[in-house]
CSV table of C-alpha atoms and ligand atoms in Angstrom, one decimal:
chain,number,residue,atom,x,y,z
A,213,MET,CA,152.8,158.1,113.2
A,214,LYS,CA,151.8,157.7,109.6
A,215,THR,CA,154.5,156.1,107.4
A,216,ARG,CA,153.1,156.6,103.9
A,217,GLY,CA,149.8,156.9,102.1
A,218,ASN,CA,146.4,156.4,103.8
A,219,LYS,CA,146.3,155.0,107.3
A,220,ILE,CA,143.3,153.2,108.6
A,221,SER,CA,142.8,152.0,112.2
A,222,ILE,CA,140.2,149.3,113.1
A,223,ILE,CA,139.0,149.1,116.7
A,224,GLY,CA,137.7,145.6,117.4
A,225,ALA,CA,139.4,142.5,115.9
A,226,GLY,CA,136.4,140.3,116.0
A,227,PHE,CA,134.6,138.8,113.0
A,228,VAL,CA,133.6,142.2,111.5
A,229,GLY,CA,136.9,144.0,112.3
A,230,SER,CA,139.2,141.3,111.0
A,231,THR,CA,137.1,140.7,107.8
A,232,THR,CA,137.0,144.4,107.2
A,233,ALA,CA,140.8,144.5,107.6
A,234,PHE,CA,141.0,141.7,105.0
A,235,ALA,CA,138.7,143.5,102.6
A,236,LEU,CA,140.7,146.7,102.9
A,237,MET,CA,144.0,144.9,102.6
A,238,THR,CA,142.9,143.4,99.2
A,239,SER,CA,141.4,146.8,98.0
A,240,GLY,CA,144.7,148.6,97.6
A,241,LEU,CA,143.0,151.7,99.2
A,242,THR,CA,145.4,151.9,102.2
A,243,SER,CA,149.0,151.4,102.9
A,244,GLU,CA,148.7,151.0,106.7
A,245,ILE,CA,146.2,149.2,108.9
A,246,VAL,CA,146.4,149.3,112.7
A,247,ILE,CA,144.2,146.9,114.7
A,248,VAL,CA,143.3,147.6,118.3
A,249,ASP,CA,141.3,145.2,120.6
A,250,ILE,CA,140.9,144.9,124.3
A,251,ASN,CA,141.9,141.3,123.6
A,252,LYS,CA,145.5,142.1,122.5
A,253,ASN,CA,146.3,138.5,121.5
A,254,LYS,CA,143.4,138.4,119.1
A,255,ALA,CA,144.4,141.7,117.5
A,256,GLU,CA,148.0,140.5,117.3
A,257,GLY,CA,147.0,137.2,115.8
A,258,GLU,CA,144.8,138.8,113.2
A,259,ALA,CA,147.5,141.3,112.2
A,260,MET,CA,150.1,138.5,111.9
A,261,ASP,CA,147.8,136.3,109.8
A,262,LEU,CA,146.9,139.2,107.5
A,263,SER,CA,150.5,140.3,107.2
A,264,HIS,CA,151.6,136.9,106.0
A,265,GLY,CA,149.6,137.6,102.8
A,266,ALA,CA,151.2,141.0,102.2
A,267,PRO,CA,153.4,139.8,99.3
A,268,PHE,CA,150.2,139.1,97.3
A,269,VAL,CA,148.8,142.6,97.5
A,270,ARG,CA,149.9,146.2,97.1
A,271,PRO,CA,152.5,147.3,99.7
A,272,ILE,CA,150.8,147.5,103.1
A,273,ASP,CA,151.8,147.4,106.8
A,274,ILE,CA,149.3,145.7,109.1
A,275,THR,CA,150.0,145.8,112.8
A,276,SER,CA,148.2,145.6,116.1
A,277,GLY,CA,148.8,147.9,119.0
A,278,GLU,CA,147.6,150.5,121.5
A,279,TYR,CA,145.6,153.6,120.7
A,280,SER,CA,148.9,155.6,120.5
A,281,ASP,CA,149.7,153.4,117.5
A,282,THR,CA,146.6,154.7,115.7
A,283,LYS,CA,148.0,158.3,115.7
A,284,ASP,CA,147.2,160.3,112.6
A,285,SER,CA,144.8,157.8,111.1
A,286,ASP,CA,142.8,159.1,108.1
A,287,ILE,CA,139.9,156.9,109.0
A,288,VAL,CA,139.1,155.0,112.2
A,289,ILE,CA,136.6,152.2,111.9
A,290,ILE,CA,134.9,151.1,115.1
A,291,THR,CA,133.7,147.5,115.1
A,292,ALA,CA,134.2,146.7,118.8
A,293,GLY,CA,131.4,145.5,121.1
A,294,ILE,CA,128.8,142.8,121.2
A,295,GLY,CA,126.3,141.8,118.5
A,296,PRO,CA,122.7,140.6,119.0
A,297,LYS,CA,122.2,137.0,120.1
A,298,PRO,CA,120.0,134.7,118.0
A,299,GLY,CA,116.4,136.0,118.2
A,300,ASP,CA,117.4,139.4,119.7
A,301,SER,CA,117.0,142.9,118.0
A,302,ARG,CA,120.2,145.0,117.5
A,303,LEU,CA,118.8,147.5,119.9
A,304,THR,CA,119.3,145.1,122.8
A,305,CYS,CA,123.1,145.7,122.5
A,306,ILE,CA,123.0,149.3,123.5
A,307,SER,CA,123.8,149.4,127.2
A,308,LYS,CA,127.0,147.2,126.9
A,309,ASN,CA,128.2,148.9,123.7
A,310,LEU,CA,127.5,152.4,125.1
A,311,LYS,CA,130.1,151.7,127.9
A,312,ILE,CA,132.5,150.2,125.4
A,313,PHE,CA,132.2,153.3,123.2
A,314,GLN,CA,132.7,155.6,126.2
A,315,SER,CA,136.1,154.0,126.6
A,316,ILE,CA,137.1,153.9,122.9
A,317,VAL,CA,136.0,157.2,121.4
A,318,PRO,CA,138.0,159.6,123.6
A,319,GLU,CA,141.2,157.5,122.9
A,320,VAL,CA,140.6,157.6,119.2
A,321,VAL,CA,139.9,161.3,119.2
A,322,LYS,CA,143.1,162.0,121.2
A,323,TYR,CA,145.4,160.4,118.7
A,324,SER,CA,143.5,161.2,115.4
A,325,PRO,CA,141.7,164.5,115.9
A,326,ASP,CA,141.3,165.1,112.1
A,327,SER,CA,140.2,161.6,111.2
A,328,ILE,CA,136.8,160.4,109.8
A,329,LEU,CA,135.1,157.9,112.1
A,330,ILE,CA,133.1,155.0,110.6
A,331,VAL,CA,130.9,153.2,113.2
A,332,VAL,CA,129.9,149.7,112.4
A,333,SER,CA,129.0,148.2,115.8
A,334,ASN,CA,125.3,147.8,116.6
A,335,PRO,CA,122.9,149.4,117.1
A,336,VAL,CA,124.8,151.4,114.5
A,337,ASP,CA,122.6,154.4,114.3
A,338,ILE,CA,122.5,155.0,118.0
A,339,LEU,CA,126.3,154.3,118.4
A,340,SER,CA,127.0,156.7,115.5
A,341,TYR,CA,125.0,159.4,117.4
A,342,ILE,CA,126.9,158.6,120.6
A,343,THR,CA,130.2,158.7,118.8
A,344,TYR,CA,129.3,162.1,117.3
A,345,LYS,CA,128.5,163.4,120.8
A,346,LEU,CA,131.5,161.8,122.5
A,347,SER,CA,134.0,162.9,119.8
A,348,GLY,CA,133.0,166.5,119.5
A,349,PHE,CA,133.7,166.1,115.8
A,350,PRO,CA,131.5,167.8,113.2
A,351,SER,CA,128.8,165.4,112.0
A,352,ASN,CA,130.3,165.2,108.5
A,353,ARG,CA,133.3,163.3,110.0
A,354,VAL,CA,131.2,160.7,112.0
A,355,ILE,CA,129.5,158.2,109.7
A,356,GLY,CA,127.6,155.0,110.5
A,357,SER,CA,127.6,152.1,108.1
A,358,GLY,CA,123.8,152.7,108.2
A,359,THR,CA,121.7,150.8,105.6
A,360,VAL,CA,124.5,150.4,103.1
A,361,LEU,CA,124.5,146.7,103.8
A,362,ASP,CA,120.7,146.5,103.8
A,363,THR,CA,120.6,148.3,100.5
A,364,SER,CA,123.0,145.8,99.1
A,365,ARG,CA,120.9,142.9,100.4
A,366,PHE,CA,117.8,144.5,98.8
A,367,LYS,CA,119.6,144.9,95.4
A,368,TYR,CA,120.9,141.4,95.6
A,369,MET,CA,117.5,139.9,96.3
A,370,LEU,CA,115.8,142.0,93.6
A,371,GLY,CA,118.5,140.9,91.2
A,372,GLN,CA,117.8,137.3,92.1
A,373,HIS,CA,114.1,137.7,91.5
A,374,PHE,CA,114.3,139.6,88.2
A,375,GLU,CA,117.5,137.8,87.0
A,376,VAL,CA,119.2,141.2,86.5
A,377,ASP,CA,122.7,142.2,87.7
A,378,PRO,CA,122.1,143.9,91.1
A,379,ARG,CA,124.4,146.7,90.0
A,380,ASN,CA,121.7,147.7,87.5
A,381,ILE,CA,119.0,148.0,90.2
A,382,HIS,CA,118.6,151.4,91.7
A,383,THR,CA,117.0,151.6,95.1
A,384,TYR,CA,117.6,152.2,98.8
A,385,ILE,CA,116.8,150.8,102.2
A,386,MET,CA,116.5,153.9,104.5
A,387,GLY,CA,116.0,154.6,108.2
A,388,GLU,CA,117.2,152.4,111.1
A,389,HIS,CA,119.7,149.6,110.3
A,390,GLY,CA,117.2,147.3,112.0
A,391,ASP,CA,113.5,146.3,112.3
A,392,SER,CA,112.0,149.7,111.4
A,393,GLU,CA,114.0,150.2,108.2
A,394,ILE,CA,112.0,151.0,105.1
A,395,ALA,CA,112.2,149.9,101.4
A,396,THR,CA,111.8,152.8,99.0
A,397,TRP,CA,109.7,151.0,96.4
A,398,SER,CA,108.6,154.3,94.8
A,399,LEU,CA,112.3,155.0,93.9
A,400,THR,CA,113.2,151.5,92.8
A,401,SER,CA,114.1,151.4,89.1
A,402,ILE,CA,115.6,149.0,86.6
A,403,ALA,CA,116.8,150.3,83.2
A,404,GLY,CA,115.0,153.6,83.8
A,405,MET,CA,111.7,151.8,84.5
A,406,ASN,CA,110.0,152.0,87.9
A,407,VAL,CA,109.8,148.6,89.5
A,408,ASP,CA,106.1,148.3,88.8
A,409,GLU,CA,106.6,149.0,85.1
A,410,TYR,CA,109.5,146.5,85.1
A,411,CYS,CA,107.2,143.9,86.8
A,412,ASP,CA,104.9,144.2,83.7
A,413,THR,CA,107.9,143.0,81.5
A,414,CYS,CA,108.7,140.1,83.9
A,415,LEU,CA,107.2,136.7,83.2
A,416,LYS,CA,107.0,135.7,86.9
A,417,LYS,CA,103.7,137.7,87.4
A,418,CYS,CA,104.0,137.3,91.1
A,419,GLY,CA,101.6,140.2,91.9
A,420,GLY,CA,102.4,142.2,95.1
A,421,GLU,CA,103.8,139.2,96.9
A,422,MET,CA,107.4,139.8,95.6
A,423,LYS,CA,107.5,143.2,97.4
A,424,LEU,CA,106.3,141.8,100.7
A,425,ASN,CA,108.6,138.8,100.6
A,426,ILE,CA,111.7,140.7,99.6
A,427,TYR,CA,111.2,143.4,102.2
A,428,LYS,CA,110.7,140.8,104.9
A,429,ASP,CA,113.8,138.8,103.7
A,430,VAL,CA,116.0,141.9,103.7
A,431,LYS,CA,114.9,142.8,107.3
A,432,GLU,CA,115.4,139.2,108.5
A,433,ALA,CA,118.6,138.5,106.6
A,434,ALA,CA,121.0,139.2,109.5
A,435,TYR,CA,118.8,137.2,111.9
A,436,LYS,CA,118.8,134.2,109.6
A,437,VAL,CA,122.6,134.3,109.1
A,438,ILE,CA,123.2,134.8,112.8
A,439,GLU,CA,120.9,131.8,113.5
A,440,LYS,CA,123.0,129.6,111.2
A,441,LYS,CA,126.6,130.7,111.8
A,442,GLY,CA,126.5,133.1,114.8
A,443,ALA,CA,127.5,136.3,113.1
A,444,THR,CA,127.4,138.3,109.8
A,445,TYR,CA,130.7,139.7,108.5
A,446,TYR,CA,131.6,139.2,104.9
A,447,ALA,CA,128.9,141.5,103.3
A,448,VAL,CA,129.3,144.2,106.0
A,449,ALA,CA,133.1,144.2,105.5
A,450,LEU,CA,132.5,144.9,101.8
A,451,ALA,CA,130.0,147.6,102.6
A,452,VAL,CA,132.6,149.3,104.9
A,453,ARG,CA,135.2,148.9,102.2
A,454,ARG,CA,132.8,150.6,99.7
A,455,ILE,CA,132.4,153.6,102.2
A,456,VAL,CA,136.1,153.9,102.7
A,457,GLU,CA,136.6,153.8,98.9
A,458,ALA,CA,134.1,156.6,98.4
A,459,ILE,CA,135.9,158.7,101.1
A,460,LEU,CA,139.5,158.2,100.1
A,461,SER,CA,138.8,158.5,96.3
A,462,ASN,CA,136.7,161.6,96.9
A,463,GLU,CA,134.0,159.9,94.8
A,464,ASN,CA,130.9,161.9,95.7
A,465,SER,CA,129.1,158.6,95.6
A,466,ILE,CA,125.6,158.3,97.0
A,467,LEU,CA,125.5,155.7,99.8
A,468,THR,CA,122.9,155.2,102.6
A,469,VAL,CA,125.3,155.7,105.4
A,470,SER,CA,124.0,156.7,108.8
A,471,SER,CA,124.2,160.5,108.9
A,472,LEU,CA,122.9,163.2,111.3
A,473,LEU,CA,119.6,164.5,110.2
A,474,ASN,CA,119.0,168.2,110.8
A,475,GLY,CA,115.5,168.8,109.7
A,476,GLU,CA,115.6,166.7,106.5
A,477,TYR,CA,112.3,164.8,106.1
A,478,GLY,CA,111.1,166.8,109.2
A,479,ILE,CA,113.5,164.7,111.4
A,480,GLN,CA,115.9,166.3,113.8
A,481,ASP,CA,118.9,165.2,115.8
A,482,VAL,CA,118.9,161.5,114.9
A,483,TYR,CA,121.5,159.4,112.9
A,484,MET,CA,120.0,157.1,110.4
A,485,GLY,CA,120.5,155.7,106.9
A,486,VAL,CA,119.6,158.2,104.1
A,487,PRO,CA,121.1,158.7,100.7
A,488,THR,CA,124.2,160.8,101.3
A,489,ILE,CA,126.9,162.2,99.1
A,490,ILE,CA,130.3,160.8,100.4
A,491,GLY,CA,133.7,162.1,99.5
A,492,ARG,CA,137.1,163.0,101.0
A,493,GLY,CA,135.7,165.1,103.8
A,494,GLY,CA,133.2,162.4,104.8
A,495,VAL,CA,129.5,163.5,104.5
A,496,LYS,CA,129.2,166.2,101.8
A,497,LYS,CA,125.4,166.4,101.6
A,498,LEU,CA,122.3,164.5,102.8
A,499,LEU,CA,119.8,164.1,100.0
A,500,GLN,CA,116.1,164.6,100.6
A,501,VAL,CA,114.7,162.1,98.1
A,502,ASN,CA,111.1,162.1,96.9
A,503,LEU,CA,109.5,159.4,99.0
A,504,ASN,CA,105.7,158.8,98.7
A,505,LYS,CA,103.5,159.7,101.7
A,506,GLU,CA,103.5,156.1,103.1
A,507,GLU,CA,107.3,155.8,102.9
A,508,LYS,CA,107.9,159.3,104.4
A,509,ASP,CA,105.6,158.4,107.4
A,510,GLN,CA,107.5,155.1,107.8
A,511,LEU,CA,110.8,157.0,107.8
A,512,VAL,CA,109.5,159.3,110.5
A,513,ASP,CA,108.3,156.3,112.5
A,514,SER,CA,111.8,154.8,112.2
A,515,SER,CA,113.4,158.0,113.5
A,516,LYS,CA,111.0,157.9,116.5
A,517,VAL,CA,112.2,154.3,117.3
A,518,LEU,CA,115.8,155.6,117.3
A,519,LYS,CA,115.0,158.8,119.2
A,520,SER,CA,113.3,156.8,122.0
A,521,VAL,CA,116.4,154.6,122.5
A,522,ILE,CA,118.6,157.7,122.6
A,523,ASP,CA,116.3,159.4,125.1
A,524,ASP,CA,116.2,156.2,127.3
A,525,SER,CA,120.0,156.0,127.2
A,526,ASN,CA,120.4,159.5,128.7
A,527,ILE,CA,123.1,160.5,126.3
B,1276,NAD,P1,133.0,139.9,117.8
B,1276,NAD,O1,132.5,139.5,119.2
B,1276,NAD,O2,133.5,138.9,116.9
B,1276,NAD,O3,134.1,141.1,117.9
B,1276,NAD,C1,134.0,142.1,118.8
B,1276,NAD,C2,135.4,142.5,119.3
B,1276,NAD,O4,135.3,143.7,120.1
B,1276,NAD,C3,136.0,141.4,120.1
B,1276,NAD,O5,137.2,141.0,119.6
B,1276,NAD,C4,136.2,142.1,121.5
B,1276,NAD,O6,137.4,141.7,122.1
B,1276,NAD,C5,136.3,143.6,121.0
B,1276,NAD,N1,136.1,144.5,122.1
B,1276,NAD,C6,135.1,144.5,123.1
B,1276,NAD,N2,135.3,145.5,123.9
B,1276,NAD,C7,136.3,146.3,123.5
B,1276,NAD,C8,136.9,147.5,123.9
B,1276,NAD,N3,136.5,148.1,125.0
B,1276,NAD,N4,137.9,148.0,123.2
B,1276,NAD,C9,138.4,147.3,122.1
B,1276,NAD,N5,137.8,146.2,121.6
B,1276,NAD,C10,136.8,145.6,122.3
B,1276,NAD,O7,131.7,140.7,117.1
B,1276,NAD,P2,131.5,141.0,115.6
B,1276,NAD,O8,130.8,139.9,115.0
B,1276,NAD,O9,132.9,141.4,115.0
B,1276,NAD,O10,130.5,142.2,115.6
B,1276,NAD,C11,131.0,143.5,116.1
B,1276,NAD,C12,129.9,144.5,116.0
B,1276,NAD,O11,129.5,144.7,114.7
B,1276,NAD,C13,128.6,144.0,116.7
B,1276,NAD,O12,128.0,145.1,117.4
B,1276,NAD,C14,127.7,143.6,115.6
B,1276,NAD,O13,126.3,143.6,115.8
B,1276,NAD,C15,128.1,144.7,114.6
B,1276,NAD,N6,127.7,144.4,113.2
B,1276,NAD,C16,127.3,145.5,112.5
B,1276,NAD,C17,126.9,145.3,111.1
B,1276,NAD,C18,126.3,146.5,110.4
B,1276,NAD,O14,125.8,146.4,109.3
B,1276,NAD,N7,126.5,147.7,110.9
B,1276,NAD,C19,126.9,144.1,110.5
B,1276,NAD,C20,127.4,143.0,111.3
B,1276,NAD,C21,127.8,143.2,112.6
């Protein structure tokens, strides 16, 4: 039962789940976090370790437990499952994580039928779609972390290149959170200037190379981190915290979460990262942004990659 304020449950106490709990704990957005993991000791240890820092943050209860302890959560974040091994694509995780989600989602729904579900486990777009189907929730209450992290990586790398605060760079990575994702160069702007205009003011004069290199670096970012330290978790935890903030503060912020497309961009019945207005009810509106022809074709191709995995999974 909820004790006070917002209650968030996190399923999966691994790198991503525990780092997300830490990011939320320090955010002041929630007064209660419940962590559930098939490895009960791990969940308990994480809850204990986090709780010992409680006097340094706003009042919060952090516990571990069973699904019954997640009752009446406002938001449930699912981070359970395996991630890709070094050199593997995220799509390779589907069969194992599908089974894990089949065991988790019904339990979550049973105890928090009015919650908003945020899916983080990979392949995130496919598992968001599966969660939507398994939960029976309206699609506005099932959200994938989508390309929020990839968009952040893109802004960071552009910021490094141009020596500009990444918060002043407006752009999106859209599509699959994975190898077929697209960079929306036609929408990329700095100080009201399209990126090509801004390039003219930049002394680096790198020609088109910057675009190719940065897009490649964004796509390969997770692979490189996984190769070096086995997993990625800090930046994704901040991305999830940002999504939670947009929901609980009813911000109407535009984030590239993974949402259900229903004819937008000519794409039907697929979850993927598109600019989406997020507020207290979850997804408020999917935006159809003005992509150029090449980008639109790439987005449709990305949806086909996801659709074929969904079809192969017999969901
Ligand atoms: P991890 O192995 O550290 O943690 C996974 C946890 O899930 C483990 O503690 C495990 O015990 C738990 N688990 C497994 N089966 C379970 C079940 N049936 N019920 C409850 N808990 C269960 O992995 P991680 O590094 O935390 O990554 C978790 C997922 O997040 C992976 O799929 C990874 O690819 C994904 N990820 C997504 C993004 C993104 O941007 N969406 C970024 C990074 C990682």
